[in-house]
Coordinates of C-alpha atoms and ligand atoms in Angstrom, one line a residue:
M1 CA -26.5 24.0 -55.0
R2 CA -24.7 23.0 -51.8
A3 CA -21.8 20.6 -52.0
V4 CA -22.2 17.4 -50.1
N5 CA -19.8 17.2 -47.2
P6 CA -17.0 15.0 -48.6
T7 CA -16.1 13.6 -45.1
V8 CA -19.5 12.2 -44.3
A9 CA -19.0 8.8 -46.0
S10 CA -15.7 8.2 -44.3
V11 CA -16.6 8.8 -40.6
P12 CA -15.5 5.7 -38.8
A13 CA -18.6 3.9 -37.7
G14 CA -17.4 1.9 -34.6
D15 CA -20.7 0.2 -34.0
A16 CA -19.4 -1.8 -31.1
V17 CA -18.2 1.2 -29.2
P18 CA -20.8 2.8 -26.9
E19 CA -21.4 6.5 -27.7
R20 CA -20.3 7.4 -24.2
Q21 CA -19.2 5.1 -21.4
A22 CA -17.5 4.8 -18.1
V23 CA -15.1 2.0 -18.5
I24 CA -14.4 0.3 -15.1
D25 CA -11.1 -1.5 -14.9
L26 CA -11.8 -4.3 -12.4
S27 CA -8.1 -5.3 -12.4
A28 CA -7.5 -1.8 -10.8
I29 CA -10.1 -2.6 -8.1
T30 CA -8.3 -5.9 -7.5
H31 CA -5.0 -4.1 -7.3
N32 CA -6.3 -1.4 -4.9
V33 CA -7.9 -4.0 -2.6
G34 CA -4.5 -5.8 -2.4
R35 CA -2.8 -2.5 -1.7
L36 CA -5.2 -1.5 1.0
R37 CA -5.1 -4.9 2.6
S38 CA -1.3 -4.9 2.7
I39 CA -1.4 -1.5 4.5
V40 CA -4.0 -2.5 7.1
A41 CA -3.2 -6.2 7.8
P42 CA -3.9 -7.9 10.1
A43 CA -7.0 -5.6 10.3
K44 CA -9.8 -6.6 7.9
L45 CA -11.0 -4.6 5.0
M46 CA -14.6 -3.5 4.5
A47 CA -15.1 -2.4 0.9
V48 CA -17.5 0.5 0.9
V49 CA -19.8 0.1 -2.1
K50 CA -22.6 2.6 -1.3
A51 CA -23.9 4.9 -4.0
D52 CA -23.5 2.3 -6.7
A53 CA -19.8 1.9 -5.7
Y54 CA -19.2 5.6 -6.0
G55 CA -20.6 5.4 -9.5
H56 CA -18.5 2.4 -10.5
G57 CA -21.4 -0.2 -10.4
M58 CA -22.1 -1.9 -7.1
I59 CA -22.4 -5.6 -8.0
P60 CA -19.3 -6.0 -10.3
V61 CA -17.2 -3.9 -7.8
A62 CA -18.4 -5.9 -4.8
R63 CA -17.8 -9.2 -6.5
T64 CA -14.3 -8.1 -7.5
A65 CA -13.5 -6.7 -4.1
V66 CA -14.6 -9.9 -2.3
A67 CA -12.6 -12.0 -4.8
A68 CA -9.6 -9.9 -4.1
G69 CA -9.9 -10.5 -0.3
A70 CA -12.2 -7.8 1.1
E71 CA -13.8 -9.6 4.1
W72 CA -16.7 -7.2 4.5
L73 CA -18.9 -4.9 2.4
G74 CA -20.4 -1.7 3.6
T75 CA -23.3 0.4 2.3
A76 CA -25.1 3.4 3.7
H77 CA -28.6 2.1 3.1
V78 CA -30.3 -1.2 3.9
S79 CA -31.8 -1.1 0.4
E80 CA -28.3 -1.1 -1.1
A81 CA -27.2 -4.0 1.2
L82 CA -30.3 -6.0 0.1
R83 CA -29.2 -5.7 -3.5
L84 CA -25.9 -7.3 -2.7
R85 CA -27.8 -10.2 -1.2
E86 CA -30.1 -10.4 -4.2
A87 CA -27.0 -10.8 -6.3
G88 CA -26.0 -13.8 -4.2
I89 CA -23.2 -12.1 -2.3
D90 CA -23.1 -13.6 1.1
V91 CA -20.1 -12.0 2.9
P92 CA -20.9 -9.9 6.0
V93 CA -22.5 -6.6 5.0
L94 CA -23.0 -3.5 7.2
A95 CA -25.6 -0.7 6.5
W96 CA -25.5 2.3 8.8
L97 CA -27.9 5.0 7.7
H98 CA -31.6 4.4 8.5
T99 CA -35.0 6.2 8.8
P100 CA -38.2 4.9 10.4
S101 CA -39.1 3.7 6.9
T102 CA -36.0 1.4 6.7
D103 CA -36.9 -2.2 6.0
F104 CA -35.2 -3.7 9.2
A105 CA -37.3 -6.9 8.7
A106 CA -35.7 -7.6 5.4
A107 CA -32.3 -6.7 6.8
V108 CA -32.5 -9.1 9.7
A109 CA -33.9 -11.8 7.5
Q110 CA -31.1 -11.4 5.0
G111 CA -28.4 -11.3 7.7
I112 CA -27.4 -7.7 7.2
D113 CA -25.5 -6.1 10.1
L114 CA -27.1 -2.8 11.2
G115 CA -25.4 0.3 12.4
C116 CA -27.2 1.8 15.3
S117 CA -26.9 5.4 16.6
G118 CA -29.8 5.4 19.0
W119 CA -33.5 5.3 18.0
E120 CA -33.0 2.3 15.7
L121 CA -32.2 0.0 18.6
A122 CA -35.9 -0.4 19.6
H123 CA -37.0 -0.9 16.0
I124 CA -34.3 -3.5 15.4
A125 CA -35.1 -5.4 18.7
A126 CA -38.9 -5.4 17.8
T127 CA -38.1 -6.8 14.4
A128 CA -35.9 -9.5 15.9
R129 CA -38.6 -10.4 18.4
E130 CA -41.2 -10.8 15.5
Q131 CA -38.8 -12.9 13.4
E132 CA -37.5 -14.8 16.4
H133 CA -34.1 -14.2 14.8
P134 CA -31.4 -12.2 16.5
A135 CA -30.1 -9.1 14.8
R136 CA -26.4 -8.2 14.5
I137 CA -25.7 -4.6 15.4
H138 CA -22.7 -2.2 15.4
L139 CA -23.2 0.6 17.9
K140 CA -22.0 4.0 16.4
I141 CA -20.5 6.6 18.6
D142 CA -20.1 10.2 17.4
T143 CA -16.5 10.9 18.4
G144 CA -16.5 14.4 16.9
L145 CA -17.9 14.4 13.4
G146 CA -21.3 15.8 14.5
R147 CA -23.3 13.8 12.1
N148 CA -24.6 10.3 12.5
G149 CA -23.7 8.3 15.7
C150 CA -24.7 8.5 19.4
S151 CA -23.5 11.5 21.3
L152 CA -21.0 10.9 24.1
A153 CA -23.6 11.9 26.7
D154 CA -26.0 9.2 25.6
W155 CA -23.5 6.5 25.0
D156 CA -23.7 4.7 28.3
A157 CA -27.5 4.5 28.1
L158 CA -27.4 3.2 24.5
V159 CA -24.9 0.5 25.4
A160 CA -26.9 -0.5 28.5
D161 CA -30.1 -0.8 26.4
A162 CA -28.3 -2.8 23.7
I163 CA -26.8 -5.2 26.2
A164 CA -30.3 -5.6 27.8
Y165 CA -31.6 -6.7 24.4
Q166 CA -28.6 -8.9 23.9
D167 CA -29.3 -10.6 27.2
E168 CA -32.9 -11.2 26.0
G169 CA -31.4 -12.9 23.0
L170 CA -32.8 -10.4 20.5
L171 CA -29.5 -9.1 19.2
R172 CA -25.8 -9.3 19.3
V173 CA -23.6 -6.3 19.7
V174 CA -20.8 -7.4 17.3
G175 CA -19.2 -4.0 16.6
V176 CA -18.6 -0.5 17.8
F177 CA -17.7 2.1 15.2
S178 CA -17.3 5.8 14.4
H179 CA -16.3 8.1 11.6
F180 CA -13.6 10.7 11.1
A181 CA -14.1 14.3 10.4
V182 CA -10.7 15.5 9.2
A183 CA -8.5 12.4 8.4
D184 CA -7.8 13.9 5.0
E185 CA -5.8 16.5 6.8
P186 CA -3.4 14.2 8.7
H187 CA -1.8 16.9 10.8
R188 CA -5.0 18.0 12.5
P189 CA -5.3 17.2 16.2
E190 CA -9.0 16.4 16.1
T191 CA -8.2 12.9 14.7
D192 CA -6.2 12.1 17.8
E193 CA -9.1 13.3 20.0
Q194 CA -11.5 11.1 18.0
I195 CA -9.3 8.1 18.4
Q196 CA -9.1 8.7 22.1
R197 CA -12.9 9.0 22.5
F198 CA -13.3 5.9 20.4
R199 CA -11.1 3.9 22.7
E200 CA -13.1 5.1 25.7
A201 CA -16.4 4.2 24.0
V202 CA -15.2 0.7 23.1
A203 CA -14.1 0.2 26.7
V204 CA -17.6 1.2 27.9
A205 CA -19.2 -1.3 25.6
E206 CA -16.8 -4.1 26.5
D207 CA -17.2 -3.4 30.2
A208 CA -20.9 -3.6 29.8
G209 CA -20.7 -7.1 28.3
A210 CA -20.3 -6.6 24.5
D211 CA -18.1 -9.3 22.9
L212 CA -17.0 -7.3 19.9
E213 CA -15.9 -8.9 16.7
V214 CA -14.9 -5.6 15.1
R215 CA -14.0 -2.1 16.2
H216 CA -13.7 0.2 13.2
I217 CA -13.3 3.9 12.6
A218 CA -10.8 4.4 9.7
N219 CA -11.9 5.6 6.2
T220 CA -9.6 5.8 3.3
P221 CA -7.6 8.8 4.5
A222 CA -7.1 7.2 7.9
V223 CA -6.1 3.9 6.2
L224 CA -3.3 5.8 4.4
S225 CA -2.2 8.2 7.1
R226 CA -3.2 6.8 10.6
P227 CA -2.0 3.3 11.3
D228 CA -3.1 3.8 14.9
S229 CA -6.7 4.0 13.7
H230 CA -7.0 0.7 12.0
F231 CA -8.2 -1.4 15.0
D232 CA -9.9 -4.7 13.8
M233 CA -11.2 -3.4 10.5
V234 CA -11.2 -0.4 8.2
R235 CA -14.0 0.9 5.9
A236 CA -12.5 2.0 2.6
G237 CA -14.4 3.5 -0.3
L238 CA -12.4 6.1 -2.2
G239 CA -9.1 4.1 -2.1
L240 CA -10.9 1.0 -3.5
Y241 CA -11.6 3.1 -6.6
G242 CA -8.0 4.1 -6.8
L243 CA -8.4 7.8 -5.9
S244 CA -6.4 9.9 -3.5
P245 CA -8.2 11.6 -0.5
F246 CA -5.3 14.0 -0.1
E247 CA -4.8 17.4 -1.8
D248 CA -1.1 16.9 -2.1
Q249 CA -0.7 13.2 -3.1
T250 CA -1.6 11.5 -6.3
S251 CA -3.1 8.1 -6.7
A252 CA 0.3 6.9 -8.1
Q253 CA 2.1 8.2 -5.1
L254 CA -0.2 6.2 -2.9
G255 CA 0.2 3.1 -5.0
L256 CA -3.4 3.2 -6.2
I257 CA -4.8 2.9 -9.7
P258 CA -7.9 4.9 -10.7
A259 CA -10.5 2.4 -11.9
M260 CA -12.9 4.7 -13.9
T261 CA -12.2 6.1 -17.4
L262 CA -14.9 8.4 -18.8
Q263 CA -14.9 8.6 -22.5
T264 CA -16.9 9.4 -25.6
R265 CA -16.3 10.3 -29.2
V266 CA -16.1 13.7 -30.8
A267 CA -19.5 14.4 -32.2
L268 CA -18.8 17.3 -34.5
C269 CA -15.7 19.1 -35.8
K270 CA -16.4 22.6 -37.1
D271 CA -14.3 25.4 -38.5
V272 CA -15.3 28.8 -37.2
P273 CA -14.1 32.3 -37.7
A274 CA -12.6 34.6 -35.1
G275 CA -15.4 36.2 -33.0
Q276 CA -17.5 33.0 -32.8
G277 CA -19.3 32.8 -29.5
V278 CA -19.4 29.3 -27.9
S279 CA -22.3 27.7 -26.0
Y280 CA -25.0 29.3 -23.9
G281 CA -24.3 32.8 -22.7
L282 CA -21.6 33.2 -25.4
N283 CA -19.1 33.5 -22.6
H284 CA -16.3 32.3 -24.7
V285 CA -15.5 34.0 -28.0
T286 CA -12.9 32.7 -30.4
T287 CA -10.0 35.0 -31.0
E288 CA -8.8 33.5 -34.3
P289 CA -10.2 31.2 -36.9
T290 CA -10.2 27.8 -35.3
T291 CA -11.9 24.3 -35.2
L292 CA -14.3 23.5 -32.4
G293 CA -14.8 19.9 -31.3
L294 CA -18.2 18.9 -29.8
I295 CA -18.1 16.5 -26.9
P296 CA -21.4 14.8 -26.3
L297 CA -21.4 14.7 -22.5
G298 CA -23.0 17.3 -20.2
Y299 CA -24.5 17.9 -16.9
A300 CA -27.2 15.3 -17.5
D301 CA -24.4 12.8 -17.7
G302 CA -23.1 14.1 -14.3
I303 CA -20.4 16.5 -15.6
P304 CA -20.7 19.5 -13.3
R305 CA -22.0 22.5 -15.2
V306 CA -19.5 24.9 -13.5
A307 CA -16.5 22.8 -14.7
T308 CA -15.6 24.9 -17.7
G309 CA -11.9 24.5 -18.3
G310 CA -12.0 20.8 -17.4
P311 CA -9.7 18.7 -19.6
V312 CA -10.6 16.5 -22.6
R313 CA -8.0 14.4 -24.3
V314 CA -8.3 13.8 -28.1
N315 CA -5.7 12.1 -30.2
G316 CA -3.1 12.5 -27.5
V317 CA -3.7 16.2 -26.8
T318 CA -5.5 17.6 -23.8
Y319 CA -7.9 20.6 -24.4
P320 CA -9.8 22.6 -21.9
V321 CA -13.5 22.9 -22.2
V322 CA -14.5 26.3 -23.5
G323 CA -17.8 28.0 -22.9
R324 CA -20.6 26.7 -20.7
I325 CA -21.2 23.0 -20.2
A326 CA -24.8 22.2 -21.3
M327 CA -27.1 19.4 -20.4
D328 CA -25.9 17.1 -23.2
Q329 CA -22.7 18.6 -24.6
M330 CA -19.6 20.7 -24.2
V331 CA -17.1 22.2 -26.6
I332 CA -13.3 22.1 -26.9
D333 CA -11.2 24.4 -29.1
L334 CA -9.0 22.1 -31.2
G335 CA -7.0 25.1 -32.4
P336 CA -6.1 26.9 -35.7
D337 CA -4.0 24.0 -37.0
A338 CA -6.7 21.4 -36.4
R339 CA -7.7 21.3 -40.0
A340 CA -4.1 20.8 -41.2
G341 CA -3.8 17.0 -41.0
F342 CA -5.2 16.7 -37.5
G343 CA -7.0 13.6 -36.6
D344 CA -8.1 10.2 -37.8
A345 CA -6.6 9.1 -41.0
Q346 CA -10.0 8.0 -42.2
V347 CA -11.3 11.5 -41.8
P348 CA -8.5 13.7 -43.1
G349 CA -8.1 16.9 -41.2
S350 CA -10.8 16.1 -38.6
A351 CA -11.0 14.7 -35.1
L352 CA -14.6 13.7 -35.8
G353 CA -15.3 10.4 -34.2
A354 CA -12.0 10.3 -32.3
T355 CA -12.1 9.0 -28.8
A356 CA -12.4 11.8 -26.2
V357 CA -11.3 11.0 -22.7
L358 CA -12.4 13.2 -19.8
F359 CA -10.5 11.3 -17.2
G360 CA -8.8 8.0 -16.7
N361 CA -6.0 6.4 -14.8
G362 CA -3.5 9.0 -15.8
A363 CA -0.9 6.4 -16.7
D364 CA -0.4 7.9 -20.2
G365 CA -0.2 11.5 -19.0
G366 CA -3.9 11.8 -19.8
P367 CA -6.4 13.8 -17.7
V368 CA -7.4 12.6 -14.2
V369 CA -10.6 13.1 -12.3
E370 CA -8.9 15.5 -9.8
Q371 CA -8.6 18.1 -12.7
W372 CA -12.4 17.9 -13.1
A373 CA -12.9 18.3 -9.4
D374 CA -10.7 21.4 -9.3
A375 CA -12.6 22.8 -12.3
A376 CA -15.8 22.3 -10.5
G377 CA -14.7 23.4 -7.0
T378 CA -15.4 19.9 -5.6
I379 CA -13.6 16.7 -4.7
N380 CA -12.9 13.5 -6.7
Y381 CA -15.5 11.6 -4.6
E382 CA -18.3 13.7 -6.0
V383 CA -17.2 13.7 -9.7
V384 CA -17.1 9.9 -10.0
T385 CA -20.2 9.3 -7.9
R386 CA -22.3 11.7 -9.9
I387 CA -21.6 10.2 -13.3
S388 CA -25.2 9.5 -14.2
Q389 CA -27.0 6.4 -15.3
R390 CA -27.2 7.9 -18.8
V391 CA -23.6 6.9 -19.2
P392 CA -23.4 3.1 -19.6
R393 CA -20.7 1.3 -17.5
S394 CA -18.6 -1.3 -19.2
Y395 CA -16.2 -3.6 -17.4
V396 CA -12.7 -4.7 -18.3
G397 CA -10.0 -6.6 -16.4
G398 CA -12.4 -8.8 -14.5
P399 CA -12.5 -12.5 -14.2
D400 CA -15.8 -12.3 -16.1
T401 CA -16.1 -9.1 -18.2
T402 CA -19.7 -10.0 -19.1
L403 CA -20.6 -8.4 -15.8
A404 CA -21.5 -5.2 -17.6
G405 CA -24.7 -3.4 -16.7
G406 CA -24.3 -4.0 -13.0
A407 CA -25.3 -0.4 -12.2
Ligands
PLP1 C1 -18.6 6.6 2.9 C2 -18.1 6.1 4.2 C3 -16.9 5.5 4.3 C4 -15.9 5.4 3.2 O1 -15.1 6.6 3.2 P1 -13.9 6.8 2.2 O2 -13.3 8.1 2.6 O3 -14.5 6.8 0.8 O4 -13.0 5.6 2.4 C5 -16.6 4.9 5.6 N1 -17.4 5.0 6.6 C6 -18.6 5.6 6.5 C7 -19.5 5.7 7.7 C8 -19.0 6.2 5.3 O5 -20.2 6.9 5.3

C-alpha cells in the first residue's frame, strides 16, 4: 500500500492569489512619466500605449499616464486609439499605422489624429468630406529608418497635396513627425543625419503653409540621449514602462522603475536521482540527487521557448531554468540541499507553493526582464509585450486599483 504524501494537507492554499500574474505597479508608471517629463520639458510627452501598453494593459496605463501629466497618447493602430476613446479618455491621441481597411471614418468621428505617410491622405480627405468634419493629420517623413513614412523624394508633393486639402477645409496639418533607426546606440552618426533631414522636412511643411502644433521624432532612447531631438513633443513607450533601451545602462541608472512583475507559484517540488533527464528532449540531465521545482509558465504565456537559463527567484534565491521551456511549464533545479529545511514553513522541506518571480523591478536584487531578453536573444521590449493574455494582469499602486482586467 502506498503512503499518502504527508505534505498534501499542508500546502498553503492562497485562494486570493492568482495562479500566475503580471503585477503592474501603476505608481512606477506615474514615477516614470514624471521622470520623462522632467527630462523633456518644455516639450510635451506622448505616452505610447500601443500593443496593450507593451503588455502592461492599455487602459489602466493610459489613465495613469494622463493623470501623471502625459499630454498625448500614441498607438500604432486606429483600432487601439478607438479603445481609448471607448474608455472615455479624451486627450489627444495619434495613430500612425494604417491599411486600406483602417476605419478612418471612426477615427475622424472620434477626433483621433492620424499619421499620414502618403496614400492615406486621399482616404482621410474623402472621409472628412463625407463627414463634413475636418481631420487632424501628422505628416510622417522617412528620415532614414526605411520603414513607414514618406520618402524624401515624395515629401514636397505630399506636403503640397495636404495643404491643398487643408485649404479646402478638409483637414488640418497639425504635426510633422519621423522615427529614429539607431537612437539606442547614441554614438552613431545616422541620428544626426535624421535630425537634419527632419528639420528640413519641417521647414518645407511650414513654408508651404502648415501651422504646426507639434514636431516630433524622439522615442525613448532619444529622450534619454539626444536632447536636441525633443522638439515640441516626444513619443515614449519603453521608458514609460521603466525599461532601459540601452545595452549598458540599467533602469535604475536612468532613474526609471520597471512596472511589470511576472510571478507564479511553484507547482511541484520533486526529489530526483542523478541522471534524471528534464523536459522535452532530455537536454538537461541531473548530475546528482536533487530537487526539481516546476514553474507553471511556458511559451503559451509568452515566455520565449529558447530562453532556457532564464532566472526564477524562489524564497530569495535565483535559479536558472533547466531543460526546455514547454507550452505551459518550465523546470528549475532547487539543488541537493533543497529538501533540508528549504522553503515554506507550512510545507517543511519544500518550496511547493512558494512565490516564483521571473522578473520584477530588481529593487531587491531579484531578476529583471533584461536577463530573460538575454536568455532569449531578444530585447526587453519583446519580452514584456509578448506576455500573453493567459496571464492575468493585476494592478497595484494606482489611484484606483480596481482597474484590473484592463487588458
Ligand atoms: C513604438 C513607437 C514609439 C515608442 O518607442 P519607444 O522606443 O518604446 O519609446 C515611438 N514612435 C513610434 C512611431 C513607434 O512606433
